[in-house]
Amino acid sequence: MSHPQTSFRDSVDRMFTHAASLMDLPQGLEEKIRVCNSTYTVRFGVRMRGGIHTITGYRSVHSEHMEPVKGGIRYAMSVSQDEVEALAALMTYKCALVEVPFGGSKGGLAIDPRAYTEEELERITRRFTYELSRRSLISPSQNVPAPDMGTGEREMAWMADAYKRLHPDDIDARGCVTGKPVSFGGIQGRVEATGRGVQYAIHEFFRHPEAMKTAGLEGGLEGKRIIVQGLGNVGFHAAQFLSDNDGAKIIAVSERDGAVMNPDGLHIGDLREHIRETGGVAGFAGATGYSQNSLGALEMDCDILIPAAIEGVIDASNADRINTRLIVEAANGPITAEADEILRKRGIVIVPDMYANAGGVTVSYFEWVKNLTHIRFGRMERREQEARTNLLVTELERLSADKGLGWTLTKDFKDRYLKGASELELVRSGLDDTMRGAFQSMAEIWYSDDKVEDLRTAAYVVAIRRIAQSYQAMGL
Ligand code: NAD
C-alpha cells in the first residue's frame, strides 16, 4: 500500500500547527512564527580536476527574533531548500526550548563529501564561506554556522579562517562559527556534545516516574536494549556513553550499508574503528548477525530506539512495525508527521528532536560566549576554588587530629573534592543543567494539560510561548 508522504518542511509545520492550535496566540502571530524569513540559494563554480564544477548551496534564516541566528551546515546530496527550511525552523524552536539566545538558521551544500579530496573540500568550503560572508550569512553578531551531517571541526576551522581573512579587523571573528577545533578557538566537549546531550536527556527521562510509566519502562539504564541508527558524530557518542557509562546494551547498529546485531551488546569503539577501516558495518567481528536491510533493524524489539542519521526514516509505511517503548530522536526529523500520529496512538513515547539533540547548540552557545569573552571557562576561578576547598580539608584534618577523633578523608574523596572544575567539566555541567531544565519545562505541560498528549507537542508549546513573548516584547 502506498502512503501519501509530506515533505520534511510540511511535517515540521504540521507539528507546529497542531501545538499552536492548542494555544491562544494573538491573530497573525502563529503565521509569523511559523514561516521562514528568508532562504538564500547560491550556485558557485570551483575549479577542480581540470574543469569548473558548479556547486549549489543554501542558507536559510527562519527567525531573527534573537540574533545571531544559529544552525548547522550540512554536506549531503539531500540538501535542498525544503530541507534547510525545515531544519532552520527546528533550530528556532530548539533554541527557545533550551533557552539559548539565538534565532534559527540552517544551511548546506548539495554535495557528497566523500566524492571529494580534502583539498577540494577545503576549496569548496572557503568559497562557500565567501558567498555567505558577502550577504552577512556568516558573522559573529548575525549568523553563526556549526557542524551538521557531513561536516565537522575541520570544515568549521576552514570557515573560521576564511572569515577572518575577509574581516581582519573583527576582533570577534572566531565567533563566526562554532564546533571549531579546541586549538582554533573551539571549546572542550563540543564534539561529543550532541551525543552527550542525548545521554543526559535519557537520564532525565529515567528520573521521571510518570514518563517512565507512560513508556512502560522500569528501573535504570543498566541492561536496557538499545538500537542506534547512524554511527556518525551524534550516534557514536550517544551509543558509547550509554553503553560504557550506563551499562546499556547496544543490540543493533544500522548504517548505510546494513545493520549489525549482538543481543549481548556491540562494542561501540571497535565498531566505529571497523567502519573507519572498511567504510561500513559489514564483516564486523563483534557482531552475531548482519543484515543488508539497514532500515529493517529499526523494527527489531528493543527498549529504546535512537535514530541518529537522517530525516524521515520512520514514516507511515513502517511506523506500525516499530517495536520499542521509547524513541529518542537524536537526528532531526527522523519521524514524519504521519508516523508521529501512528506511534502516539500505539503508546510509543517519543523524546522529540528539538529537545533530544539540543546538546550541540547548547555547547555551541558556550563556545560562542567563550569566543566573545576571549577567555577559557574556569581560567580565573579554578585555582582559587582549589585553594578554598584545600583550606577546608586541611582545617578538618587539623581538628580531627587536635581532638583525637581519628577521622581520615579517603584519597579518592580528596582527589575529587580538591580539584577545581576544568573547562570540560563546566561544559558538561552547563549541558546537564540545560537538558534537565528543558525536560522539566516540557514535562510540566505534558503532565498538567490534558490537551497536550505527547512530549513533542509540549516542546512546541514551550518554544512557541517563549518566541511569542519575544515578538510581543518587540512590539509585534
Ligand atoms: P554524521 O555525518 O557525523 O553521521 C551520520 C551517520 O549516519 C553516518 O555514519 C552515516 O553513514 C549514517 N547514515 C547516513 N544515512 C544513513 C541511512 N540511510 N541509514 C543508516 N545510517 C545512515 O552526522 P551527525 O552530525 O552525527 O548528524 C546526524 C543527525 O543528527 C542529523 O540529523 C543532524 O541534523 C543531527 N544533529 C547533529 C548535530 C551535531 O552536532 N552534529 C546536532 C544536532 C542534530
Coordinates of C-alpha atoms and ligand atoms in Angstrom, one line a residue:
M1 CA 0.0 0.0 0.0
S2 CA 1.4 3.4 -0.8
H3 CA 1.0 6.3 1.6
P4 CA 0.9 10.0 0.8
Q5 CA 4.0 11.5 2.3
T6 CA 4.5 15.0 3.3
S7 CA 7.8 16.9 2.8
F8 CA 10.1 17.5 5.8
R9 CA 9.1 21.1 5.9
D10 CA 5.4 20.2 5.8
S11 CA 6.0 17.7 8.6
V12 CA 7.6 20.3 10.9
D13 CA 4.8 22.8 10.0
R14 CA 2.1 20.2 10.8
M15 CA 3.6 19.5 14.2
F16 CA 3.9 23.2 14.9
T17 CA 0.4 24.0 13.8
H18 CA -1.0 21.2 16.0
A19 CA 0.7 22.7 19.0
A20 CA -0.2 26.3 18.1
S21 CA -3.9 25.3 17.8
L22 CA -3.9 24.4 21.5
M23 CA -2.6 27.9 22.4
D24 CA -4.2 31.3 22.5
L25 CA -1.9 33.3 20.2
P26 CA -2.8 36.8 19.0
Q27 CA -4.1 37.0 15.5
G28 CA -1.3 36.6 12.9
L29 CA 1.4 35.7 15.3
E30 CA 1.2 32.0 14.7
E31 CA 1.9 32.6 11.0
K32 CA 4.7 35.0 11.7
I33 CA 6.5 32.5 13.9
R34 CA 5.9 29.5 11.6
V35 CA 7.2 31.0 8.3
C36 CA 10.9 31.1 7.2
N37 CA 12.1 34.7 7.0
S38 CA 14.4 34.1 4.0
T39 CA 16.3 31.4 2.2
Y40 CA 19.4 32.2 0.1
T41 CA 20.4 29.9 -2.8
V42 CA 23.8 30.2 -4.3
R43 CA 25.4 28.5 -7.2
F44 CA 29.2 29.0 -7.4
G45 CA 31.9 27.5 -9.6
V46 CA 35.1 25.9 -8.3
R47 CA 38.0 24.9 -10.5
M48 CA 38.9 21.3 -9.8
R49 CA 40.1 18.3 -11.8
G50 CA 40.8 20.4 -14.9
G51 CA 37.3 21.8 -15.1
I52 CA 34.8 24.0 -13.4
H53 CA 32.3 22.3 -11.0
T54 CA 29.1 24.2 -10.1
I55 CA 28.1 23.7 -6.5
T56 CA 24.6 24.6 -5.1
G57 CA 24.4 25.9 -1.6
Y58 CA 21.7 27.3 0.8
R59 CA 21.5 29.3 4.0
S60 CA 18.0 29.7 5.4
V61 CA 17.1 32.1 8.2
H62 CA 13.9 31.0 9.9
S63 CA 13.6 33.6 12.7
E64 CA 15.6 36.6 13.8
H65 CA 13.6 37.3 17.0
M66 CA 17.0 36.8 18.6
E67 CA 20.4 37.4 16.9
P68 CA 22.7 35.9 15.9
V69 CA 20.8 33.1 14.3
K70 CA 22.3 29.7 14.6
G71 CA 22.3 26.4 12.8
G72 CA 24.5 23.8 11.2
I73 CA 26.0 23.4 7.7
R74 CA 25.2 20.1 6.1
Y75 CA 27.1 18.5 3.2
A76 CA 24.8 15.8 1.6
M77 CA 23.2 15.2 -1.7
S78 CA 19.8 15.5 0.0
V79 CA 20.4 19.2 0.8
S80 CA 17.6 21.3 -0.7
Q81 CA 15.5 24.4 0.1
D82 CA 12.8 22.3 1.7
E83 CA 15.4 20.5 3.9
V84 CA 17.2 23.6 5.1
E85 CA 14.0 25.4 5.8
A86 CA 12.7 22.6 7.9
L87 CA 16.0 22.3 9.8
A88 CA 16.1 26.1 10.3
A89 CA 12.6 26.1 11.8
L90 CA 13.6 23.3 14.1
M91 CA 16.6 25.4 15.2
T92 CA 14.4 28.3 16.2
Y93 CA 12.2 26.1 18.3
K94 CA 15.1 24.2 19.8
C95 CA 17.0 27.3 20.9
A96 CA 13.8 28.6 22.5
L97 CA 13.2 25.3 24.3
V98 CA 16.7 25.1 25.8
E99 CA 16.9 28.9 26.4
V100 CA 19.8 29.5 24.1
P101 CA 19.5 33.2 23.0
F102 CA 19.6 32.6 19.2
G103 CA 17.2 32.6 16.3
G104 CA 17.2 29.6 13.9
S105 CA 19.1 29.1 10.7
K106 CA 20.5 26.2 8.7
G107 CA 22.5 25.7 5.5
G108 CA 24.4 23.3 3.4
L109 CA 25.8 22.2 0.1
A110 CA 24.2 19.6 -2.1
I111 CA 27.3 17.5 -2.4
D112 CA 28.5 14.1 -1.3
P113 CA 31.6 15.0 0.7
R114 CA 33.0 11.5 0.2
A115 CA 33.3 12.2 -3.5
Y116 CA 36.0 14.9 -3.0
T117 CA 39.5 15.0 -1.7
E118 CA 40.4 17.0 1.4
E119 CA 42.0 19.7 -0.7
E120 CA 38.9 20.0 -2.9
L121 CA 36.6 20.2 0.1
E122 CA 38.7 22.9 1.6
R123 CA 38.4 25.0 -1.7
I124 CA 34.7 24.4 -1.8
T125 CA 34.2 25.4 1.9
R126 CA 36.3 28.5 1.6
R127 CA 34.4 29.6 -1.5
F128 CA 31.0 28.9 0.2
T129 CA 32.2 31.0 3.2
Y130 CA 33.0 33.9 0.9
E131 CA 29.5 33.7 -0.6
L132 CA 27.9 33.6 2.9
S133 CA 30.0 36.4 4.1
R134 CA 29.0 38.7 1.2
R135 CA 25.4 38.5 2.5
S136 CA 26.1 38.6 6.2
L137 CA 25.0 35.0 6.4
I138 CA 28.1 34.2 8.5
S139 CA 29.1 36.7 11.2
P140 CA 29.6 36.5 15.0
S141 CA 26.8 39.0 15.5
Q142 CA 24.3 37.9 12.9
N143 CA 24.6 34.3 11.7
V144 CA 26.8 31.6 13.3
P145 CA 27.0 28.2 11.5
A146 CA 28.1 24.9 13.1
P147 CA 28.7 21.3 12.1
D148 CA 26.0 19.0 10.9
M149 CA 25.8 15.9 8.8
G150 CA 28.9 15.6 6.6
T151 CA 30.8 18.4 8.3
G152 CA 32.9 18.7 11.5
E153 CA 35.8 20.5 13.2
R154 CA 37.8 20.6 10.0
E155 CA 35.2 22.4 7.9
M156 CA 34.5 24.8 10.8
A157 CA 38.2 25.7 11.0
W158 CA 38.3 26.4 7.3
M159 CA 35.2 28.6 7.6
A160 CA 36.6 30.5 10.6
D161 CA 39.9 31.1 8.8
A162 CA 38.2 32.2 5.6
Y163 CA 36.0 34.6 7.5
K164 CA 39.0 36.0 9.5
R165 CA 40.8 36.7 6.2
L166 CA 37.8 38.6 4.9
H167 CA 37.4 40.6 8.2
P168 CA 40.9 41.0 9.6
D169 CA 39.7 43.9 11.8
D170 CA 37.0 42.0 13.5
I171 CA 38.3 41.1 17.0
D172 CA 35.5 38.6 17.5
A173 CA 36.0 36.9 14.1
R174 CA 36.4 33.4 15.7
G175 CA 32.9 33.6 17.0
C176 CA 31.6 33.4 13.4
V177 CA 31.2 29.6 13.6
T178 CA 31.1 27.1 16.4
G179 CA 32.3 23.5 16.5
K180 CA 35.9 24.5 15.8
P181 CA 38.9 22.5 17.0
V182 CA 39.9 23.5 20.5
S183 CA 43.3 24.6 19.2
F184 CA 41.5 27.1 16.9
G185 CA 39.0 28.8 19.2
G186 CA 36.8 25.8 20.0
I187 CA 35.6 24.5 23.3
Q188 CA 36.2 21.3 25.2
G189 CA 33.3 18.9 24.9
R190 CA 31.8 20.3 21.6
V191 CA 32.5 17.2 19.5
E192 CA 30.7 14.9 22.0
A193 CA 28.0 17.5 22.9
T194 CA 25.1 16.3 20.9
G195 CA 25.6 12.6 21.9
R196 CA 26.3 13.6 25.5
G197 CA 23.0 15.7 25.4
V198 CA 21.2 12.6 24.2
Q199 CA 22.5 10.7 27.2
Y200 CA 21.6 13.5 29.6
A201 CA 18.1 13.6 28.0
I202 CA 17.6 9.9 28.6
H203 CA 18.9 10.2 32.2
E204 CA 16.3 13.0 32.9
F205 CA 13.6 10.9 31.3
F206 CA 14.5 8.0 33.6
R207 CA 14.3 10.4 36.6
H208 CA 10.6 11.0 35.9
P209 CA 8.4 8.1 37.2
E210 CA 5.3 9.3 35.3
A211 CA 7.2 9.5 32.0
M212 CA 8.7 6.0 32.6
K213 CA 5.3 4.6 33.4
T214 CA 3.8 6.0 30.2
A215 CA 6.6 4.4 28.2
G216 CA 6.2 1.1 30.1
L217 CA 9.8 1.2 31.3
E218 CA 11.2 0.3 34.7
G219 CA 14.5 0.6 36.6
G220 CA 17.7 2.1 35.4
L221 CA 19.6 2.1 32.1
E222 CA 21.7 -0.9 33.1
G223 CA 21.0 -3.8 30.7
K224 CA 18.4 -1.8 28.6
R225 CA 18.4 -2.9 25.0
I226 CA 19.1 0.0 22.6
I227 CA 19.2 0.2 18.8
V228 CA 21.0 3.1 17.1
Q229 CA 20.7 4.2 13.5
G230 CA 23.8 6.1 12.2
L231 CA 27.1 5.8 13.9
G232 CA 28.4 9.3 13.0
N233 CA 29.2 12.1 15.4
V234 CA 25.9 12.0 17.3
G235 CA 25.1 8.3 17.1
F236 CA 28.6 7.2 18.1
H237 CA 28.9 9.4 21.1
A238 CA 25.4 8.6 22.4
A239 CA 25.9 4.9 21.9
Q240 CA 29.3 5.0 23.5
F241 CA 28.2 6.9 26.6
L242 CA 25.1 4.8 27.1
S243 CA 27.0 1.6 26.9
D244 CA 30.2 2.5 28.6
N245 CA 28.9 4.8 31.4
D246 CA 25.4 3.5 31.9
G247 CA 25.7 -0.2 31.1
A248 CA 23.0 -0.3 28.4
K249 CA 23.3 -2.8 25.7
I250 CA 23.5 -1.6 22.1
I251 CA 21.9 -4.6 20.5
A252 CA 21.9 -3.3 16.9
V253 CA 23.5 -0.5 14.9
S254 CA 22.1 0.4 11.5
E255 CA 24.4 2.1 8.9
R256 CA 24.2 3.0 5.2
D257 CA 25.4 -0.5 4.1
G258 CA 23.3 -2.6 6.5
A259 CA 22.9 -3.4 10.2
V260 CA 24.9 -5.5 12.7
M261 CA 23.4 -7.1 15.8
N262 CA 24.5 -8.7 19.0
P263 CA 22.0 -9.4 21.8
D264 CA 24.8 -9.1 24.4
G265 CA 25.7 -5.6 23.2
L266 CA 28.0 -4.4 20.4
H267 CA 31.4 -2.9 21.4
I268 CA 30.9 0.6 20.0
G269 CA 34.6 1.7 20.0
D270 CA 35.5 -1.4 18.0
L271 CA 32.6 -1.0 15.6
R272 CA 33.5 2.6 14.9
E273 CA 37.1 1.6 14.2
H274 CA 35.7 -1.1 11.8
I275 CA 33.6 1.5 10.0
R276 CA 36.6 3.8 9.7
E277 CA 38.7 1.0 8.2
T278 CA 36.2 -0.7 5.9
G279 CA 33.6 2.1 5.2
G280 CA 30.7 0.1 6.6
V281 CA 29.4 -2.3 9.3
A282 CA 29.5 -5.5 7.2
G283 CA 32.1 -8.0 8.4
F284 CA 32.3 -6.7 12.0
A285 CA 33.8 -9.5 14.1
G286 CA 32.0 -8.4 17.2
A287 CA 28.5 -8.9 15.7
T288 CA 26.4 -12.1 15.9
G289 CA 24.3 -11.1 12.9
Y290 CA 24.3 -8.9 9.8
S291 CA 21.5 -7.7 7.6
Q292 CA 21.7 -5.7 4.4
N293 CA 18.4 -4.2 5.2
S294 CA 19.5 -1.3 7.3
L295 CA 16.0 0.1 7.7
G296 CA 14.7 -3.2 8.9
A297 CA 16.9 -3.1 12.0
L298 CA 14.6 -0.2 13.3
E299 CA 11.8 -2.8 13.6
M300 CA 13.6 -5.1 16.0
D301 CA 12.3 -5.5 19.5
C302 CA 14.2 -3.1 21.9
D303 CA 13.6 -0.8 24.9
I304 CA 15.0 2.4 23.3
L305 CA 15.3 3.3 19.6
I306 CA 17.7 6.1 18.7
P307 CA 17.6 7.3 15.1
A308 CA 20.7 9.4 14.7
A309 CA 21.2 9.6 11.0
I310 CA 18.8 11.3 8.7
E311 CA 15.2 12.6 8.5
G312 CA 12.1 10.7 7.5
V313 CA 13.3 7.2 8.3
I314 CA 10.1 6.3 10.3
D315 CA 7.1 7.1 8.1
A316 CA 3.6 5.8 7.5
S317 CA 5.0 2.7 5.8
N318 CA 6.9 1.3 8.8
A319 CA 5.5 3.1 11.9
D320 CA 3.2 0.2 12.8
R321 CA 6.1 -2.2 12.8
I322 CA 8.3 -0.3 15.2
N323 CA 8.8 -2.4 18.3
T324 CA 10.1 -0.3 21.1
R325 CA 8.8 1.6 24.2
L326 CA 10.8 4.8 23.7
I327 CA 12.2 6.6 20.7
V328 CA 14.8 9.3 21.3
E329 CA 15.2 11.5 18.2
A330 CA 18.9 12.1 18.1
A331 CA 18.6 13.1 14.4
N332 CA 16.5 16.0 13.2
G333 CA 13.1 14.9 11.9
P334 CA 13.5 11.1 11.8
I335 CA 9.8 10.6 12.3
T336 CA 7.3 12.1 9.8
A337 CA 4.1 13.8 11.0
E338 CA 2.0 10.8 9.8
A339 CA 4.3 8.3 11.6
D340 CA 4.2 10.5 14.7
E341 CA 0.5 10.1 14.9
I342 CA 0.6 6.3 14.4
L343 CA 3.3 5.9 17.1
R344 CA 1.4 8.1 19.6
K345 CA -1.7 6.0 19.1
R346 CA 0.3 2.9 19.7
G347 CA 1.5 4.3 23.0
I348 CA 5.2 4.6 22.0
V349 CA 6.7 7.6 23.7
I350 CA 8.9 9.9 21.6
V351 CA 11.5 12.3 23.1
P352 CA 11.5 14.9 20.3
D353 CA 14.4 16.1 18.2
M354 CA 14.2 19.7 19.3
Y355 CA 15.0 18.5 22.8
A356 CA 16.9 15.3 22.4
N357 CA 19.7 16.7 20.1
A358 CA 19.8 20.2 21.6
G359 CA 23.2 19.4 23.3
G360 CA 25.0 20.5 20.1
V361 CA 23.6 24.0 20.0
T362 CA 23.8 24.4 23.8
V363 CA 27.6 23.8 23.8
S364 CA 27.9 25.9 20.6
Y365 CA 26.4 28.7 22.7
F366 CA 29.1 28.2 25.3
E367 CA 31.8 28.2 22.6
W368 CA 30.4 31.5 21.1
V369 CA 30.4 33.1 24.6
K370 CA 34.0 31.9 25.1
N371 CA 35.0 33.4 21.7
L372 CA 33.4 36.8 22.6
T373 CA 35.0 36.9 26.1
H374 CA 38.3 35.7 24.7
I375 CA 38.9 33.6 27.8
R376 CA 38.6 29.9 28.6
F377 CA 35.9 28.9 31.1
G378 CA 37.2 28.4 34.6
R379 CA 40.6 30.1 34.0
M380 CA 40.1 32.8 36.6
E381 CA 38.5 30.7 39.4
R382 CA 39.8 27.2 39.1
R383 CA 42.9 27.5 41.4
E384 CA 41.1 29.8 43.8
Q385 CA 38.4 27.2 44.2
E386 CA 41.0 24.6 44.8
A387 CA 42.7 26.8 47.4
R388 CA 39.4 27.2 49.3
T389 CA 38.5 23.5 49.3
N390 CA 42.0 22.7 50.4
L391 CA 41.7 25.2 53.3
L392 CA 38.6 23.4 54.5
V393 CA 40.1 19.9 54.2
T394 CA 43.3 20.9 56.0
E395 CA 41.2 22.5 58.8
L396 CA 39.0 19.4 59.1
E397 CA 42.1 17.2 59.4
R398 CA 43.7 19.5 61.9
L399 CA 40.5 19.5 64.1
S400 CA 40.3 15.7 63.9
A401 CA 44.0 15.4 65.0
D402 CA 43.6 18.0 67.8
K403 CA 40.6 16.3 69.2
G404 CA 41.9 12.8 68.7
L405 CA 38.8 11.9 66.6
G406 CA 40.8 9.8 64.1
W407 CA 38.8 11.0 61.1
T408 CA 40.5 10.4 57.8
L409 CA 39.3 11.5 54.4
T410 CA 39.8 9.0 51.7
K411 CA 42.3 9.7 48.9
D412 CA 39.6 9.3 46.3
F413 CA 37.4 11.9 48.1
K414 CA 40.3 14.4 48.4
D415 CA 41.4 13.9 44.8
R416 CA 37.9 14.6 43.5
Y417 CA 36.9 17.3 46.0
L418 CA 40.1 19.3 45.9
K419 CA 40.2 19.6 42.1
G420 CA 38.8 22.8 40.6
A421 CA 36.5 22.3 37.6
S422 CA 38.1 22.2 34.2
E423 CA 36.5 23.7 31.1
L424 CA 35.2 20.2 30.1
E425 CA 33.6 19.7 33.5
L426 CA 32.0 23.1 33.4
V427 CA 30.7 22.5 29.9
R428 CA 29.2 19.1 30.9
S429 CA 27.7 20.7 34.0
G430 CA 26.1 23.5 31.9
L431 CA 24.8 21.0 29.4
D432 CA 23.3 18.7 32.1
D433 CA 21.6 21.7 33.7
T434 CA 20.2 22.8 30.4
M435 CA 18.9 19.3 29.5
R436 CA 17.3 18.8 32.9
G437 CA 15.6 22.3 32.9
A438 CA 14.2 21.9 29.4
F439 CA 12.8 18.4 30.1
Q440 CA 11.1 19.8 33.2
S441 CA 9.5 22.6 31.3
M442 CA 8.1 20.2 28.7
A443 CA 7.1 17.6 31.3
E444 CA 5.2 20.2 33.4
I445 CA 2.9 20.9 30.4
W446 CA 2.7 17.2 29.3
Y447 CA 1.5 16.2 32.8
S448 CA -0.8 19.1 33.5
D449 CA -2.5 20.0 30.2
D450 CA -5.0 17.3 29.1
K451 CA -4.9 18.6 25.5
V452 CA -1.2 18.0 25.3
E453 CA -0.8 14.3 24.7
D454 CA 2.8 14.0 24.0
L455 CA 6.3 15.4 24.7
R456 CA 6.7 16.8 21.2
T457 CA 3.6 18.9 21.4
A458 CA 4.7 20.0 24.9
A459 CA 8.1 21.0 23.5
Y460 CA 6.4 23.1 20.8
V461 CA 4.1 24.8 23.3
V462 CA 7.1 25.8 25.5
A463 CA 9.1 27.0 22.5
I464 CA 6.2 28.9 20.8
R465 CA 5.2 30.6 24.0
R466 CA 8.8 31.9 24.5
I467 CA 9.2 33.1 20.9
A468 CA 5.7 34.8 21.1
Q469 CA 6.9 36.6 24.2
S470 CA 10.0 37.9 22.4
Y471 CA 7.9 39.1 19.4
Q472 CA 5.4 40.8 21.7
A473 CA 8.2 42.4 23.6
M474 CA 9.5 43.8 20.3
G475 CA 6.0 45.2 19.7
L476 CA 4.9 42.8 17.0
Ligands
NAD1 P1 27.4 12.4 10.6 O1 27.6 12.7 9.2 O2 28.6 12.5 11.6 O3 26.8 11.0 10.8 C1 25.7 10.5 10.2 C2 25.8 9.0 10.2 O4 24.6 8.4 9.7 C3 26.9 8.4 9.3 O5 27.7 7.5 10.0 C4 26.2 7.9 8.1 O6 26.9 6.8 7.5 C5 24.9 7.4 8.7 N1 23.8 7.3 7.7 C6 23.5 8.1 6.7 N2 22.4 7.7 6.1 C7 22.0 6.6 6.7 C8 21.0 5.7 6.5 N3 20.1 5.8 5.5 N4 20.9 4.6 7.3 C9 21.7 4.4 8.3 N5 22.8 5.2 8.6 C10 22.9 6.3 7.8 O7 26.2 13.4 11.1 P2 25.8 13.8 12.6 O8 26.4 15.2 12.8 O9 26.0 12.7 13.5 O10 24.2 14.1 12.4 C11 23.3 13.1 12.5 C12 21.9 13.7 12.7 O11 22.0 14.5 13.9 C13 21.4 14.7 11.7 O12 20.0 14.6 11.6 C14 21.8 16.0 12.2 O13 21.0 17.1 11.7 C15 21.5 15.8 13.7 N6 22.2 16.7 14.6 C16 23.6 16.8 14.6 C17 24.2 17.7 15.5 C18 25.7 17.8 15.6 O14 26.2 18.5 16.5 N7 26.5 17.2 14.7 C19 23.4 18.5 16.3 C20 22.1 18.4 16.3 C21 21.5 17.5 15.5

